[in-house]
Amino acid sequence: MTTAVKAAPGVTASDRGTYTYIAVFSAVLYTVLLIAPVIAGKLIQQFALTPVQVGTLFSLELGAFSLATVPAYLWLRRMNLRTASYLFTAVVIAGNLVSGLLDDFGLLVVARVVTSLAAGSITVIILTLSGKTSNPSRAFGIFVVFQLAMGALILAVFPSLFAGAGVAAIYWTLAGLAVLCLLVVNRIDGDVLRTSSPAATSSPARVPILKAAAGMAAVLLFYVALSGVWSFMAQISAGSGIDLSASSLILSLATVAGILSALTATALGDTPRRRIYLIAGYAGMALSIGLLFGSPAIIRFTIAAVIFKFAWTFILPYLLSTLSDLSNGGHLMNTTNLMIGSGFSIGPIVSGALIQSGAGSFTGMLVFALTGVLASGAFVMVAQRRNVAPRI
């Protein structure tokens, strides 16, 4: 890979192909999670589901998305990644097509779990390939940017576009988007993990265990905190007496701030200042949570929401690139996918329980989230390698 070394300051052809793959797949695969509120309403109408059944369906989808990590330990470094991508994308397409045809809730659950397992398997490939580029922070930034951009587009378009359609139309649209992903599969090097040097393939034995454990803890706590707070932002707003229309506008503004911060991290890419950027990002996230205490008025709530979204999307690429620095073999990044999904699942449940136990008060939840952010920041500092200069 000597050409990559010579071209390190720029973007190699291999990197460009990988960035394209990451952008397209991350935008499409996360669509189903982003449009959960739209799908939920359709499912309740069509299948006469209870809120518990809808919640169970989405929990199983998210769980399958994360648990795709487990079988990936067996195939990730053995299969050609192009072949795996074609296979898993075909399953995603078929799963969405079948989901639109089913009229039995039990069968729908099975179809969604299988579809999510395939989508989660491609996410494992995305995370691993991001760490193999010459600029992992930029790759992870692209991973975040295109999810957020698609999320903003979906929230603006999908509710009105599918207002008079059944849930089948949504699933079939997702299938059509997945078909487009097939066009970029050939942009990646399918043998990039299988053709690693002997030194690289033996790298898992040399992964610094304490740093890896600290990195995993940092990712888990980061997602527990952010998902716990963001899930209840609208409720915090309502509890402060801010009306729904103003709250929606504020959260939309925060989403724009999140896209801008992820774009900033993507443009900066890997840098010797990564530790400083992480410290600044975590400080911003902690500050934003602090601003949410005590039923904030509309201006303070707006500042808190914008800083919160800006900070966490700025942190994420550098947090993930910290983990990629510790792993040459791919399995550490594979495990990161499990931590992300676990954090997403744990955060809202714990936060909801704390709010309920506090008789509707958000103080306990915010204390828990603030503690998680500070602990995540401490763990990621422990996980940093001494040499954080851009990799080539």
mmCIF file of C-alpha atoms in Angstrom, residues 64-356:
data_model
loop_
_atom_site.group_PDB
_atom_site.id
_atom_site.type_symbol
_atom_site.label_atom_id
_atom_site.label_comp_id
_atom_site.label_asym_id
_atom_site.label_seq_id
_atom_site.Cartn_x
_atom_site.Cartn_y
_atom_site.Cartn_z
ATOM 1 C CA ALA A 64 -30.901 -7.370 15.867
ATOM 2 C CA PHE A 65 -29.051 -4.421 14.320
ATOM 3 C CA SER A 66 -26.577 -4.572 17.203
ATOM 4 C CA LEU A 67 -26.383 -8.347 17.605
ATOM 5 C CA ALA A 68 -25.200 -8.645 14.007
ATOM 6 C CA THR A 69 -21.851 -8.027 15.668
ATOM 7 C CA VAL A 70 -21.762 -11.570 17.081
ATOM 8 C CA PRO A 71 -21.810 -13.636 13.846
ATOM 9 C CA ALA A 72 -19.498 -11.038 12.282
ATOM 10 C CA TYR A 73 -16.696 -12.367 14.503
ATOM 11 C CA LEU A 74 -16.827 -15.498 12.338
ATOM 12 C CA TRP A 75 -17.142 -14.069 8.820
ATOM 13 C CA LEU A 76 -15.682 -10.540 8.873
ATOM 14 C CA ARG A 77 -12.078 -11.489 8.115
ATOM 15 C CA ARG A 78 -12.915 -14.587 6.068
ATOM 16 C CA MET A 79 -15.422 -13.324 3.487
ATOM 17 C CA ASN A 80 -14.813 -11.013 0.565
ATOM 18 C CA LEU A 81 -16.441 -7.760 1.704
ATOM 19 C CA ARG A 82 -17.973 -7.100 -1.722
ATOM 20 C CA THR A 83 -19.600 -10.542 -1.686
ATOM 21 C CA ALA A 84 -20.812 -9.972 1.868
ATOM 22 C CA SER A 85 -22.193 -6.542 0.934
ATOM 23 C CA TYR A 86 -24.102 -7.900 -2.060
ATOM 24 C CA LEU A 87 -25.474 -10.756 0.069
ATOM 25 C CA PHE A 88 -26.586 -8.635 3.012
ATOM 26 C CA THR A 89 -28.001 -5.891 0.789
ATOM 27 C CA ALA A 90 -30.040 -8.513 -1.072
ATOM 28 C CA VAL A 91 -31.433 -9.679 2.282
ATOM 29 C CA VAL A 92 -32.304 -6.069 3.202
ATOM 30 C CA ILE A 93 -34.096 -5.601 -0.126
ATOM 31 C CA ALA A 94 -35.973 -8.903 0.180
ATOM 32 C CA GLY A 95 -36.804 -8.257 3.841
ATOM 33 C CA ASN A 96 -38.351 -4.882 3.072
ATOM 34 C CA LEU A 97 -40.291 -6.256 0.096
ATOM 35 C CA VAL A 98 -41.667 -9.135 2.171
ATOM 36 C CA SER A 99 -42.471 -6.798 5.095
ATOM 37 C CA GLY A 100 -44.788 -4.848 2.809
ATOM 38 C CA LEU A 101 -46.688 -7.998 1.831
ATOM 39 C CA LEU A 102 -47.306 -9.426 5.297
ATOM 40 C CA ASP A 103 -50.587 -9.046 7.178
ATOM 41 C CA ASP A 104 -49.571 -11.071 10.258
ATOM 42 C CA PHE A 105 -47.755 -9.225 13.038
ATOM 43 C CA GLY A 106 -45.757 -12.266 14.165
ATOM 44 C CA LEU A 107 -44.383 -12.833 10.684
ATOM 45 C CA LEU A 108 -43.660 -9.109 10.360
ATOM 46 C CA VAL A 109 -41.507 -9.260 13.494
ATOM 47 C CA VAL A 110 -39.511 -12.146 12.015
ATOM 48 C CA ALA A 111 -39.044 -10.296 8.719
ATOM 49 C CA ARG A 112 -37.906 -7.102 10.456
ATOM 50 C CA VAL A 113 -35.420 -8.963 12.683
ATOM 51 C CA VAL A 114 -33.846 -10.739 9.689
ATOM 52 C CA THR A 115 -33.711 -7.455 7.747
ATOM 53 C CA SER A 116 -32.068 -5.662 10.678
ATOM 54 C CA LEU A 117 -29.501 -8.435 11.136
ATOM 55 C CA ALA A 118 -28.452 -7.940 7.518
ATOM 56 C CA ALA A 119 -28.374 -4.141 7.858
ATOM 57 C CA GLY A 120 -26.351 -4.424 11.061
ATOM 58 C CA SER A 121 -23.879 -6.712 9.312
ATOM 59 C CA ILE A 122 -23.247 -4.025 6.694
ATOM 60 C CA THR A 123 -22.769 -1.497 9.499
ATOM 61 C CA VAL A 124 -19.994 -3.725 10.837
ATOM 62 C CA ILE A 125 -18.341 -3.524 7.403
ATOM 63 C CA ILE A 126 -18.745 0.262 7.368
ATOM 64 C CA LEU A 127 -17.113 0.694 10.781
ATOM 65 C CA THR A 128 -14.267 -1.644 9.899
ATOM 66 C CA LEU A 129 -13.578 -0.038 6.514
ATOM 67 C CA SER A 130 -13.652 3.424 8.104
ATOM 68 C CA GLY A 131 -10.816 2.402 10.366
ATOM 69 C CA LYS A 132 -8.794 1.088 7.383
ATOM 70 C CA THR A 133 -8.774 4.402 5.494
ATOM 71 C CA SER A 134 -5.843 6.801 5.670
ATOM 72 C CA ASN A 135 -8.063 9.264 7.554
ATOM 73 C CA PRO A 136 -10.450 7.404 9.887
ATOM 74 C CA SER A 137 -11.856 10.529 11.553
ATOM 75 C CA ARG A 138 -12.957 11.798 8.123
ATOM 76 C CA ALA A 139 -14.518 8.422 7.295
ATOM 77 C CA PHE A 140 -16.433 8.338 10.580
ATOM 78 C CA GLY A 141 -17.461 11.953 9.978
ATOM 79 C CA ILE A 142 -18.986 10.940 6.641
ATOM 80 C CA PHE A 143 -20.733 8.067 8.444
ATOM 81 C CA VAL A 144 -22.388 10.574 10.801
ATOM 82 C CA VAL A 145 -23.057 13.375 8.276
ATOM 83 C CA PHE A 146 -25.026 11.269 5.824
ATOM 84 C CA GLN A 147 -27.161 9.719 8.568
ATOM 85 C CA LEU A 148 -28.063 13.178 9.851
ATOM 86 C CA ALA A 149 -28.670 14.599 6.392
ATOM 87 C CA MET A 150 -30.953 11.716 5.462
ATOM 88 C CA GLY A 151 -32.699 12.065 8.826
ATOM 89 C CA ALA A 152 -33.427 15.742 8.211
ATOM 90 C CA LEU A 153 -34.735 14.980 4.711
ATOM 91 C CA ILE A 154 -36.898 12.128 5.924
ATOM 92 C CA LEU A 155 -38.485 14.081 8.766
ATOM 93 C CA ALA A 156 -39.353 16.831 6.288
ATOM 94 C CA VAL A 157 -40.652 14.636 3.451
ATOM 95 C CA PHE A 158 -41.874 11.244 4.646
ATOM 96 C CA PRO A 159 -44.856 12.269 6.844
ATOM 97 C CA SER A 160 -46.534 14.177 3.997
ATOM 98 C CA LEU A 161 -45.332 11.889 1.205
ATOM 99 C CA PHE A 162 -46.849 8.794 2.804
ATOM 100 C CA ALA A 163 -49.786 10.464 4.541
ATOM 101 C CA GLY A 164 -52.362 8.520 2.543
ATOM 102 C CA ALA A 165 -50.329 5.335 1.982
ATOM 103 C CA GLY A 166 -50.088 2.115 3.973
ATOM 104 C CA VAL A 167 -46.993 0.840 5.719
ATOM 105 C CA ALA A 168 -46.214 -1.334 2.686
ATOM 106 C CA ALA A 169 -45.394 1.769 0.631
ATOM 107 C CA ILE A 170 -42.788 2.792 3.188
ATOM 108 C CA TYR A 171 -41.147 -0.633 3.318
ATOM 109 C CA TRP A 172 -41.078 -0.850 -0.478
ATOM 110 C CA THR A 173 -39.500 2.605 -0.653
ATOM 111 C CA LEU A 174 -36.803 1.352 1.727
ATOM 112 C CA ALA A 175 -36.276 -1.629 -0.575
ATOM 113 C CA GLY A 176 -35.854 0.717 -3.535
ATOM 114 C CA LEU A 177 -33.281 2.805 -1.655
ATOM 115 C CA ALA A 178 -31.385 -0.372 -0.771
ATOM 116 C CA VAL A 179 -31.242 -1.308 -4.471
ATOM 117 C CA LEU A 180 -29.334 1.924 -5.087
ATOM 118 C CA CYS A 181 -26.711 0.762 -2.588
ATOM 119 C CA LEU A 182 -25.787 -2.103 -4.921
ATOM 120 C CA LEU A 183 -24.307 0.466 -7.309
ATOM 121 C CA VAL A 184 -21.500 1.400 -4.893
ATOM 122 C CA VAL A 185 -20.470 -2.031 -3.599
ATOM 123 C CA ASN A 186 -17.742 -2.353 -6.245
ATOM 124 C CA ARG A 187 -16.115 0.828 -4.912
ATOM 125 C CA ILE A 188 -14.507 -1.045 -2.004
ATOM 126 C CA ASP A 189 -11.615 -3.504 -1.846
ATOM 127 C CA GLY A 190 -13.317 -6.760 -0.940
ATOM 128 C CA ASP A 191 -10.122 -8.423 0.226
ATOM 129 C CA VAL A 192 -8.785 -5.564 2.352
ATOM 130 C CA LEU A 193 -9.091 -7.615 5.566
ATOM 131 C CA ARG A 194 -8.102 -10.980 4.109
ATOM 132 C CA THR A 195 -4.915 -9.652 2.502
ATOM 133 C CA SER A 196 -3.591 -7.954 5.635
ATOM 134 C CA SER A 197 0.022 -8.569 6.437
ATOM 135 C CA PRO A 198 0.940 -11.281 8.972
ATOM 136 C CA ALA A 199 1.711 -8.546 11.461
ATOM 137 C CA ALA A 200 -1.729 -7.080 10.999
ATOM 138 C CA THR A 201 -3.553 -10.384 11.234
ATOM 139 C CA SER A 202 -1.844 -11.116 14.519
ATOM 140 C CA SER A 203 -2.658 -7.640 15.844
ATOM 141 C CA PRO A 204 -5.598 -8.664 18.084
ATOM 142 C CA ALA A 205 -3.067 -10.198 20.490
ATOM 143 C CA ARG A 206 -1.279 -6.846 20.657
ATOM 144 C CA VAL A 207 -4.356 -4.701 21.255
ATOM 145 C CA PRO A 208 -3.807 -2.877 24.579
ATOM 146 C CA ILE A 209 -6.529 -4.508 26.644
ATOM 147 C CA LEU A 210 -7.004 -1.725 29.181
ATOM 148 C CA LYS A 211 -7.184 0.947 26.480
ATOM 149 C CA ALA A 212 -9.603 -1.154 24.437
ATOM 150 C CA ALA A 213 -11.828 -1.714 27.487
ATOM 151 C CA ALA A 214 -11.733 2.002 28.271
ATOM 152 C CA GLY A 215 -12.667 2.777 24.665
ATOM 153 C CA MET A 216 -15.602 0.373 24.745
ATOM 154 C CA ALA A 217 -16.801 1.894 28.026
ATOM 155 C CA ALA A 218 -16.466 5.397 26.518
ATOM 156 C CA VAL A 219 -18.651 4.475 23.530
ATOM 157 C CA LEU A 220 -21.268 2.689 25.654
ATOM 158 C CA LEU A 221 -21.595 5.521 28.188
ATOM 159 C CA PHE A 222 -21.580 8.146 25.434
ATOM 160 C CA TYR A 223 -24.565 6.540 23.696
ATOM 161 C CA VAL A 224 -26.386 5.833 26.971
ATOM 162 C CA ALA A 225 -26.133 9.519 27.899
ATOM 163 C CA LEU A 226 -26.965 11.039 24.535
ATOM 164 C CA SER A 227 -29.879 8.695 23.746
ATOM 165 C CA GLY A 228 -31.281 9.132 27.245
ATOM 166 C CA VAL A 229 -31.302 12.924 26.990
ATOM 167 C CA TRP A 230 -32.266 13.299 23.322
ATOM 168 C CA SER A 231 -35.203 10.870 23.666
ATOM 169 C CA PHE A 232 -36.808 13.169 26.236
ATOM 170 C CA MET A 233 -35.854 16.581 24.839
ATOM 171 C CA ALA A 234 -39.432 17.261 23.748
ATOM 172 C CA GLN A 235 -40.705 16.315 27.221
ATOM 173 C CA ILE A 236 -38.130 18.610 28.896
ATOM 174 C CA SER A 237 -39.303 21.379 26.587
ATOM 175 C CA ALA A 238 -42.967 20.754 27.426
ATOM 176 C CA GLY A 239 -42.168 20.607 31.127
ATOM 177 C CA SER A 240 -40.618 24.060 30.824
ATOM 178 C CA GLY A 241 -43.796 25.459 29.299
ATOM 179 C CA ILE A 242 -42.476 25.695 25.734
ATOM 180 C CA ASP A 243 -45.221 24.981 23.188
ATOM 181 C CA LEU A 244 -44.938 22.138 20.678
ATOM 182 C CA SER A 245 -44.392 24.272 17.567
ATOM 183 C CA ALA A 246 -41.560 26.225 19.184
ATOM 184 C CA SER A 247 -40.039 22.998 20.495
ATOM 185 C CA SER A 248 -40.125 21.384 17.045
ATOM 186 C CA LEU A 249 -38.442 24.445 15.531
ATOM 187 C CA ILE A 250 -35.718 24.385 18.192
ATOM 188 C CA LEU A 251 -35.005 20.668 17.693
ATOM 189 C CA SER A 252 -34.888 21.188 13.919
ATOM 190 C CA LEU A 253 -32.379 23.990 14.442
ATOM 191 C CA ALA A 254 -30.346 21.668 16.673
ATOM 192 C CA THR A 255 -30.349 19.035 13.927
ATOM 193 C CA VAL A 256 -28.915 21.575 11.488
ATOM 194 C CA ALA A 257 -26.229 22.399 14.059
ATOM 195 C CA GLY A 258 -25.466 18.692 14.316
ATOM 196 C CA ILE A 259 -24.988 18.387 10.566
ATOM 197 C CA LEU A 260 -22.681 21.426 10.556
ATOM 198 C CA SER A 261 -20.565 20.054 13.407
ATOM 199 C CA ALA A 262 -20.254 16.634 11.752
ATOM 200 C CA LEU A 263 -19.236 18.374 8.519
ATOM 201 C CA THR A 264 -16.636 20.312 10.504
ATOM 202 C CA ALA A 265 -15.212 17.120 12.006
ATOM 203 C CA THR A 266 -15.211 15.520 8.553
ATOM 204 C CA ALA A 267 -13.316 18.448 7.039
ATOM 205 C CA LEU A 268 -10.772 18.485 9.868
ATOM 206 C CA GLY A 269 -10.243 14.729 9.710
ATOM 207 C CA ASP A 270 -7.463 13.101 11.713
ATOM 208 C CA THR A 271 -5.392 15.647 13.539
ATOM 209 C CA PRO A 272 -2.786 15.821 16.312
ATOM 210 C CA ARG A 273 -5.344 18.010 18.120
ATOM 211 C CA ARG A 274 -7.820 15.161 18.470
ATOM 212 C CA ARG A 275 -7.452 15.041 22.254
ATOM 213 C CA ILE A 276 -8.160 18.780 22.473
ATOM 214 C CA TYR A 277 -11.201 18.457 20.193
ATOM 215 C CA LEU A 278 -12.545 15.610 22.314
ATOM 216 C CA ILE A 279 -12.092 17.575 25.528
ATOM 217 C CA ALA A 280 -13.841 20.589 23.978
ATOM 218 C CA GLY A 281 -16.673 18.414 22.665
ATOM 219 C CA TYR A 282 -17.263 16.658 25.982
ATOM 220 C CA ALA A 283 -17.134 20.003 27.816
ATOM 221 C CA GLY A 284 -19.787 21.350 25.451
ATOM 222 C CA MET A 285 -21.968 18.295 25.930
ATOM 223 C CA ALA A 286 -21.675 18.541 29.730
ATOM 224 C CA LEU A 287 -22.478 22.261 29.596
ATOM 225 C CA SER A 288 -25.581 21.648 27.497
ATOM 226 C CA ILE A 289 -26.898 19.077 29.954
ATOM 227 C CA GLY A 290 -26.203 21.469 32.803
ATOM 228 C CA LEU A 291 -28.303 24.117 31.042
ATOM 229 C CA LEU A 292 -31.293 21.758 31.023
ATOM 230 C CA PHE A 293 -31.571 21.666 34.823
ATOM 231 C CA GLY A 294 -34.325 23.678 36.483
ATOM 232 C CA SER A 295 -37.002 23.961 33.772
ATOM 233 C CA PRO A 296 -35.091 26.200 31.344
ATOM 234 C CA ALA A 297 -36.874 29.040 29.551
ATOM 235 C CA ILE A 298 -37.006 29.030 25.768
ATOM 236 C CA ILE A 299 -33.683 30.833 25.167
ATOM 237 C CA ARG A 300 -31.715 28.618 27.573
ATOM 238 C CA PHE A 301 -33.405 25.511 26.194
ATOM 239 C CA THR A 302 -32.513 26.553 22.627
ATOM 240 C CA ILE A 303 -28.868 27.107 23.553
ATOM 241 C CA ALA A 304 -28.763 23.758 25.381
ATOM 242 C CA ALA A 305 -30.332 21.807 22.494
ATOM 243 C CA VAL A 306 -28.064 23.371 19.861
ATOM 244 C CA ILE A 307 -24.887 22.848 21.894
ATOM 245 C CA PHE A 308 -25.908 19.292 22.787
ATOM 246 C CA LYS A 309 -26.459 18.254 19.169
ATOM 247 C CA PHE A 310 -23.399 20.150 17.917
ATOM 248 C CA ALA A 311 -21.174 18.626 20.605
ATOM 249 C CA TRP A 312 -22.160 14.983 20.274
ATOM 250 C CA THR A 313 -21.929 14.873 16.489
ATOM 251 C CA PHE A 314 -18.532 16.590 16.703
ATOM 252 C CA ILE A 315 -17.282 14.116 19.311
ATOM 253 C CA LEU A 316 -18.434 10.944 17.557
ATOM 254 C CA PRO A 317 -15.949 10.777 14.628
ATOM 255 C CA TYR A 318 -13.016 11.351 17.003
ATOM 256 C CA LEU A 319 -14.380 8.869 19.533
ATOM 257 C CA LEU A 320 -14.666 6.178 16.858
ATOM 258 C CA SER A 321 -11.257 6.968 15.358
ATOM 259 C CA THR A 322 -9.765 6.530 18.835
ATOM 260 C CA LEU A 323 -11.069 2.964 18.780
ATOM 261 C CA SER A 324 -9.829 2.356 15.240
ATOM 262 C CA ASP A 325 -6.331 3.382 16.355
ATOM 263 C CA LEU A 326 -6.358 0.478 18.786
ATOM 264 C CA SER A 327 -7.426 -2.177 16.285
ATOM 265 C CA ASN A 328 -5.839 -3.290 13.042
ATOM 266 C CA GLY A 329 -7.778 -6.530 12.819
ATOM 267 C CA GLY A 330 -11.281 -5.149 12.679
ATOM 268 C CA HIS A 331 -12.890 -7.000 15.583
ATOM 269 C CA LEU A 332 -12.589 -4.098 18.008
ATOM 270 C CA MET A 333 -14.588 -1.926 15.606
ATOM 271 C CA ASN A 334 -17.012 -4.824 15.227
ATOM 272 C CA THR A 335 -17.540 -4.814 19.003
ATOM 273 C CA THR A 336 -18.052 -1.047 18.856
ATOM 274 C CA ASN A 337 -21.252 -1.667 16.886
ATOM 275 C CA LEU A 338 -22.541 -3.739 19.806
ATOM 276 C CA MET A 339 -21.684 -0.943 22.257
ATOM 277 C CA ILE A 340 -23.504 1.613 20.109
ATOM 278 C CA GLY A 341 -26.658 -0.483 19.927
ATOM 279 C CA SER A 342 -26.524 -1.347 23.626
ATOM 280 C CA GLY A 343 -26.132 2.303 24.558
ATOM 281 C CA PHE A 344 -29.050 3.285 22.337
ATOM 282 C CA SER A 345 -31.203 0.640 24.036
ATOM 283 C CA ILE A 346 -30.150 1.329 27.629
ATOM 284 C CA GLY A 347 -30.305 5.130 27.601
ATOM 285 C CA PRO A 348 -34.044 5.708 27.030
ATOM 286 C CA ILE A 349 -35.061 2.860 29.352
ATOM 287 C CA VAL A 350 -32.956 4.077 32.278
ATOM 288 C CA SER A 351 -33.859 7.712 31.686
ATOM 289 C CA GLY A 352 -37.562 6.876 31.532
ATOM 290 C CA ALA A 353 -37.318 4.931 34.781
ATOM 291 C CA LEU A 354 -35.500 7.803 36.498
ATOM 292 C CA ILE A 355 -38.115 10.306 35.327
ATOM 293 C CA GLN A 356 -40.933 8.055 36.534
#
